PDB file of C-alpha atoms in Angstrom:
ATOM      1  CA  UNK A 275      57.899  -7.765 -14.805  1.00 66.00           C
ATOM      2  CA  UNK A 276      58.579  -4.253 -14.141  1.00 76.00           C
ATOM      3  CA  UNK A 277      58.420  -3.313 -10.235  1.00 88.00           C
ATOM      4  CA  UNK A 278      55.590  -0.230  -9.604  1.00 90.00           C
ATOM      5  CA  UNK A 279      56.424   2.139  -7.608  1.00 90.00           C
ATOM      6  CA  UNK A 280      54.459   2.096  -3.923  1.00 92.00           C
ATOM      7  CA  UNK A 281      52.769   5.136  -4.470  1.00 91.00           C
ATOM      8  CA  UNK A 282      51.064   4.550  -7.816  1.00 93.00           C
ATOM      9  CA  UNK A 283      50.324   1.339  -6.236  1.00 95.00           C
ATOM     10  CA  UNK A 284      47.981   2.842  -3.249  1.00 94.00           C
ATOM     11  CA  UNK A 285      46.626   5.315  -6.177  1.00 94.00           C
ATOM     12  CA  UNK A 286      45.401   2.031  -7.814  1.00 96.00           C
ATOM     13  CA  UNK A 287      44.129   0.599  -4.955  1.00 96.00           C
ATOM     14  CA  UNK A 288      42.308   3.818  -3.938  1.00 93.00           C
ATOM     15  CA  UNK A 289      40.955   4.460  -7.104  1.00 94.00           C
ATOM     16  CA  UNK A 290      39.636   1.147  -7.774  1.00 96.00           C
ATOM     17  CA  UNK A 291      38.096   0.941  -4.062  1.00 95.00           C
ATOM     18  CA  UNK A 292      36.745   4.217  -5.566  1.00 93.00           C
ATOM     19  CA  UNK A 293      35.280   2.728  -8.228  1.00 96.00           C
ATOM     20  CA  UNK A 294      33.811  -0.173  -6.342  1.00 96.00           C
ATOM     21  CA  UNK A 295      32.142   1.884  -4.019  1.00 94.00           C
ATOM     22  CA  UNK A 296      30.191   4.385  -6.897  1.00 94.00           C
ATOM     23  CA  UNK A 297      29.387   1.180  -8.651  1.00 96.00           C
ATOM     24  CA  UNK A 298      27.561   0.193  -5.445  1.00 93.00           C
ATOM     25  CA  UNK A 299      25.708   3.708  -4.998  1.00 89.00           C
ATOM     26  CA  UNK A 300      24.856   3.902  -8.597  1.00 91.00           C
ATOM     27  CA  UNK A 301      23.258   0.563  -8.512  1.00 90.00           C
ATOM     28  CA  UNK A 302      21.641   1.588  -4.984  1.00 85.00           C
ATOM     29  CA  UNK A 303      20.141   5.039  -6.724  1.00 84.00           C
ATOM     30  CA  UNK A 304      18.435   2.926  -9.753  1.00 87.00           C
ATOM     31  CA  UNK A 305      17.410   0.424  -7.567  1.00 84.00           C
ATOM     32  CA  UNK A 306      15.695   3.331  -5.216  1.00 80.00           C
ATOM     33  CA  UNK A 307      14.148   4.883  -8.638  1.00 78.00           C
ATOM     34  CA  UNK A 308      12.612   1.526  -9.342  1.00 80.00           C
ATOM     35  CA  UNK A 309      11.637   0.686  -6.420  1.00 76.00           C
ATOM     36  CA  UNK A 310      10.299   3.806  -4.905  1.00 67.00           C
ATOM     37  CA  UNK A 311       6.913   3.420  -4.356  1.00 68.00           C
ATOM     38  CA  UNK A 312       7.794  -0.393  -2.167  1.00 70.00           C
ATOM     39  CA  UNK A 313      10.263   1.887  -0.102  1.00 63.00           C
ATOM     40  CA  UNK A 314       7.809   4.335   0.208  1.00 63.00           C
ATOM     41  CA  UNK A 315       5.241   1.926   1.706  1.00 64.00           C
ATOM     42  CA  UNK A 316       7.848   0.113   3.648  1.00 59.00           C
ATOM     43  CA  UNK A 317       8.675   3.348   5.069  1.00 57.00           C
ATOM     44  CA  UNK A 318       5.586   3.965   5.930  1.00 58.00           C
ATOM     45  CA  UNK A 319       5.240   0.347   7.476  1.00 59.00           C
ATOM     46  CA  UNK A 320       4.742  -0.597  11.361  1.00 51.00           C
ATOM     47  CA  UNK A 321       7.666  -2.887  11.127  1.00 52.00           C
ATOM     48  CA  UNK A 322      10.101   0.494  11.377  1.00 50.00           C
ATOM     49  CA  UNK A 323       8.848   2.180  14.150  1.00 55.00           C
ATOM     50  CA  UNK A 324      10.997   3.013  16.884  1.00 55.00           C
ATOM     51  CA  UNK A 325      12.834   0.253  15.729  1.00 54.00           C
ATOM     52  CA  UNK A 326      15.642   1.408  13.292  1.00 60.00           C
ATOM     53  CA  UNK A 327      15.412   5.037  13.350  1.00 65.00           C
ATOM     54  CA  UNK A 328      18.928   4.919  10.924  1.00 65.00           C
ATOM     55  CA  UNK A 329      16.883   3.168   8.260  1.00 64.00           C
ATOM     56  CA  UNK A 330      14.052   5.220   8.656  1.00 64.00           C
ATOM     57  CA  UNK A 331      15.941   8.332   8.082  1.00 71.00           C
ATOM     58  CA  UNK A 332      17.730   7.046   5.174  1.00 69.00           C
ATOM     59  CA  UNK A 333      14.590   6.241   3.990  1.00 66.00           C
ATOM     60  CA  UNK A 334      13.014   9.298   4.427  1.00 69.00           C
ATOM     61  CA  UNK A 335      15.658  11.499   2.269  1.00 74.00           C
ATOM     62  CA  UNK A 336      16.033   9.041  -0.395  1.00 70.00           C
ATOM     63  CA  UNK A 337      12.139   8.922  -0.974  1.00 70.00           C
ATOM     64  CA  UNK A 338      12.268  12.978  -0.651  1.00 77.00           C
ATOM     65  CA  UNK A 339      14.483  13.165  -3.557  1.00 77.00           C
ATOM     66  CA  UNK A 340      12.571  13.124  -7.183  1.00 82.00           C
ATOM     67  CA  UNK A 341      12.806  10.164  -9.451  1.00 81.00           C
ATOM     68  CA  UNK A 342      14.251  12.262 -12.033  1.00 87.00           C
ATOM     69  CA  UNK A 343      16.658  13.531 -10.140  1.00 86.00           C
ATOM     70  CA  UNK A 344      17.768   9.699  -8.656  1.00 83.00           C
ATOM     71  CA  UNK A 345      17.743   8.687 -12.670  1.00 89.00           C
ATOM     72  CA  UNK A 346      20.311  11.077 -13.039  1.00 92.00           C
ATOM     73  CA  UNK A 347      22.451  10.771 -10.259  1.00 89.00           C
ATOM     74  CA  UNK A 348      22.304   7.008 -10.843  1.00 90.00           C
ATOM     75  CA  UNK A 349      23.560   7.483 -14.168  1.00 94.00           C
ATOM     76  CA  UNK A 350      25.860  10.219 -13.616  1.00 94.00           C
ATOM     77  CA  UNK A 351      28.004   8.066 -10.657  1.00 93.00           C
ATOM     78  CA  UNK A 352      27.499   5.161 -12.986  1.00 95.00           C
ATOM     79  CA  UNK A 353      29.543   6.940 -15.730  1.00 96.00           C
ATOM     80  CA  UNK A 354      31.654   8.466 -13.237  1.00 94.00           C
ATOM     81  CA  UNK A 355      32.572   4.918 -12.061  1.00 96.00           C
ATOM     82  CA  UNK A 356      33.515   3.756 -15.114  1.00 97.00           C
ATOM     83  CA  UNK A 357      35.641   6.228 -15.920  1.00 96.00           C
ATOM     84  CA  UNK A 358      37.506   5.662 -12.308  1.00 95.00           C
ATOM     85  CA  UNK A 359      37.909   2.051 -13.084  1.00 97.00           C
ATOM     86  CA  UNK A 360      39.613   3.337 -16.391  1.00 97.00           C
ATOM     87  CA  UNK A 361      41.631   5.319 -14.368  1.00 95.00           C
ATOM     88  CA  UNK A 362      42.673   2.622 -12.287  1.00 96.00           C
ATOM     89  CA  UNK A 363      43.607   0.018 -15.431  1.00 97.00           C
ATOM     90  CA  UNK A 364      45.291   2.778 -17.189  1.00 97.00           C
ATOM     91  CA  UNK A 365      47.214   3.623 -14.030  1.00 95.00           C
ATOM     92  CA  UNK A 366      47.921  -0.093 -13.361  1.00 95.00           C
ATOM     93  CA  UNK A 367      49.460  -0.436 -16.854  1.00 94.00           C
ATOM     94  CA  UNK A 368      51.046   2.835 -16.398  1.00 90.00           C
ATOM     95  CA  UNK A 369      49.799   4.499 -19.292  1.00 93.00           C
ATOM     96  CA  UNK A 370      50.538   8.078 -19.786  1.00 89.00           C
ATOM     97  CA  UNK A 371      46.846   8.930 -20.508  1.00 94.00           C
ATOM     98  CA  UNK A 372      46.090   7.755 -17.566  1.00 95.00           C
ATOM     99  CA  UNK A 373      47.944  10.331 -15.711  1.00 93.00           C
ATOM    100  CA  UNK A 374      46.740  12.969 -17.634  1.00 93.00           C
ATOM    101  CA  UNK A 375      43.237  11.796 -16.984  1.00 95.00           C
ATOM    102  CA  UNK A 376      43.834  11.817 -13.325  1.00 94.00           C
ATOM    103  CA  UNK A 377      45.313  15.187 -13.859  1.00 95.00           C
ATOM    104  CA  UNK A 378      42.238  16.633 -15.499  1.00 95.00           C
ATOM    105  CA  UNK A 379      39.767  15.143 -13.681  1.00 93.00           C
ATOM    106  CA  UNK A 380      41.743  15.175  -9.933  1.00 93.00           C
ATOM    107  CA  UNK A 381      42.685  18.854 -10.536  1.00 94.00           C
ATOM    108  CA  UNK A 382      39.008  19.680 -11.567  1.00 94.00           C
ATOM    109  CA  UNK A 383      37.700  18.635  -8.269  1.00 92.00           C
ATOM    110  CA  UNK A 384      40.283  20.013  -6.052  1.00 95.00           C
ATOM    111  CA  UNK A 385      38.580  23.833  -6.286  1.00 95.00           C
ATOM    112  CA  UNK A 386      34.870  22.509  -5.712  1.00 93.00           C
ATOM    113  CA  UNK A 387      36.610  20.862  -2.667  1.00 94.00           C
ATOM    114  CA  UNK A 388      37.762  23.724  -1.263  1.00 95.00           C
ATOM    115  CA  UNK A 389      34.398  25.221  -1.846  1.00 95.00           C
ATOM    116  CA  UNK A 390      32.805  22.569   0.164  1.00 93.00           C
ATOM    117  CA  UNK A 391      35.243  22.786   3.300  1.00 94.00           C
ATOM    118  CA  UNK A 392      34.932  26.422   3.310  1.00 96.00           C
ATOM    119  CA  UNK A 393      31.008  25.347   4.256  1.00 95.00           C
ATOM    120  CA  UNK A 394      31.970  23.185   6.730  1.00 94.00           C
ATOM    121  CA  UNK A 395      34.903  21.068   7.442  1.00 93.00           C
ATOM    122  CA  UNK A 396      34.458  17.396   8.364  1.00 94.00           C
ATOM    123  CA  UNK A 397      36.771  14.723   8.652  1.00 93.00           C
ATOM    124  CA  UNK A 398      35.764  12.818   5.447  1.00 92.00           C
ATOM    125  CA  UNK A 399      35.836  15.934   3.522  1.00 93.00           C
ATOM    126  CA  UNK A 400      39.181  16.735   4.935  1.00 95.00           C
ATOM    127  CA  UNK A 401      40.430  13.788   3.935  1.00 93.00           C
ATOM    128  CA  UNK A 402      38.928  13.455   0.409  1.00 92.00           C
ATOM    129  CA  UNK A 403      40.547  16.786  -0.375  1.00 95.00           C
ATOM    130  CA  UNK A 404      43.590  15.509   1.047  1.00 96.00           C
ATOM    131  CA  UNK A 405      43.341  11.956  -0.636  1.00 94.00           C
ATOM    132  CA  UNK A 406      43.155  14.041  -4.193  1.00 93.00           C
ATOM    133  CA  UNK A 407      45.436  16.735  -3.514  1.00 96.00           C
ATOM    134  CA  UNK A 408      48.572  14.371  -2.877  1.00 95.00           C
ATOM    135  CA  UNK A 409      47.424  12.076  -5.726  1.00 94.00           C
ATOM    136  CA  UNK A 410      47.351  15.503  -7.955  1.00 96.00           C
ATOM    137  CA  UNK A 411      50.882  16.346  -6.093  1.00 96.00           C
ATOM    138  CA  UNK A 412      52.159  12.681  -7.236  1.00 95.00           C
ATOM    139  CA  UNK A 413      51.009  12.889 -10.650  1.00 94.00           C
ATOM    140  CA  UNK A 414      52.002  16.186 -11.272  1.00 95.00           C
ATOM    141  CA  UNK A 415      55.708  15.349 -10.396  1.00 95.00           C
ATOM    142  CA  UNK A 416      55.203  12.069 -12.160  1.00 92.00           C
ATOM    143  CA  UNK A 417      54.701  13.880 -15.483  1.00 90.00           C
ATOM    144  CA  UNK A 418      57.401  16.961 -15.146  1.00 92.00           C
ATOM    145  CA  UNK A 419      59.993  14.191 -13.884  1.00 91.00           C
ATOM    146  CA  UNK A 420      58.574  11.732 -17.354  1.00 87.00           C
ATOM    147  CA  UNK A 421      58.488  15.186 -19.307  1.00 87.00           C
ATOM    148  CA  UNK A 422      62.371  16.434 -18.325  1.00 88.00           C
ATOM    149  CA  UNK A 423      63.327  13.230 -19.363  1.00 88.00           C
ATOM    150  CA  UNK A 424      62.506  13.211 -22.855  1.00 84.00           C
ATOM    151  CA  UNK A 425      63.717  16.488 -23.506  1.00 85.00           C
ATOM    152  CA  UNK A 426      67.199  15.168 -22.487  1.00 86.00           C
ATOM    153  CA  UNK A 427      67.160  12.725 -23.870  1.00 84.00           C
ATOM    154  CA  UNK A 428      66.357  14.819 -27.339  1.00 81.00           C
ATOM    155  CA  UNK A 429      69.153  17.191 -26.330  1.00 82.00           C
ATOM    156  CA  UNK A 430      71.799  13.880 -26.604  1.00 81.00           C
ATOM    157  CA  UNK A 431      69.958  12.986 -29.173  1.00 76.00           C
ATOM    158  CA  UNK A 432      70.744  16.263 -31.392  1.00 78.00           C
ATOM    159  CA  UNK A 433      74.155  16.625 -29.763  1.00 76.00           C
ATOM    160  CA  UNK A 434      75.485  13.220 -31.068  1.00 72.00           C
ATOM    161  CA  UNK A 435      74.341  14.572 -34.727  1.00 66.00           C
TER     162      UNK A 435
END
């Protein structure tokens, strides 16, 4: 078996913790859509107060937030999760369109990243951006290095004509 290298290794690791973790919220956001009016009542319940002000605040935005609007977001990071499993398979097997798909979508974010730290810069964002610009960085290189090599090895090719 072919020995990855230790970098594409953490990539796969990330992305599939990645993946884990939007799997989780998009299950979290269609359970919150179906279950909105029981949160809203146990919200509104005596068991919370001044007892778990954290839960009561989550509470509070998720039930502020329209049911439309959770459907969608559920579905969105559902999609979005699937696709970063892909990733993460693709990557594993080191398949060239899985690069390229980390390109796209990796080098897509990156600007709306840099949008969102110019609003405010906190450690999770900072490191997010960071996270994704080094696995851009990596990828990038991975592909020029992969690309170089194929046009040398057409250049022997055509020279031992």
């Amino acid at each position: 078996m072919k020995k990855r290298p230790a970098g594409l290794i953490a990539i796969v690791a990330y992305k599939a913790c990645v993946a884990l973790l939007l799997i989780i919220t998009s299950i979290a956001l269609l359970l919150a859509l179906k279950n909105h009016q029981a949160l809203a009542a146990f919200s509104a319940s005596y068991v919370l107060e001044g007892k778990a002000a954290i839960i009561d605040r989550v509470l509070d935005r998720v039930l502020k937030i329209e049911p439309r609007t959770l459907k969608f977001s559920g579905i969105t990071v559902g999609v979005y999760a699937g696709i970063t499993a892909i990733e993460a398979v693709g990557l594993w097997y080191e398949k060239v369109w899985a690069e390229f798909l980390v390109l796209g979508l990796t080098g897509i974010g990156i600007p709306l990243e840099i949008v969102e730290l110019s609003r405010g810069i906190s450690p999770l964002k900072l490191a997010i951006f960071m996270i994704n610009t080094i696995v851009f960085v990596y990828f990038f290189q991975r592909v020029l290095t992969e690309i170089n090599i194929r046009n040398k090895r057409k250049e022997t090719d055509m020279n031992s004509l």
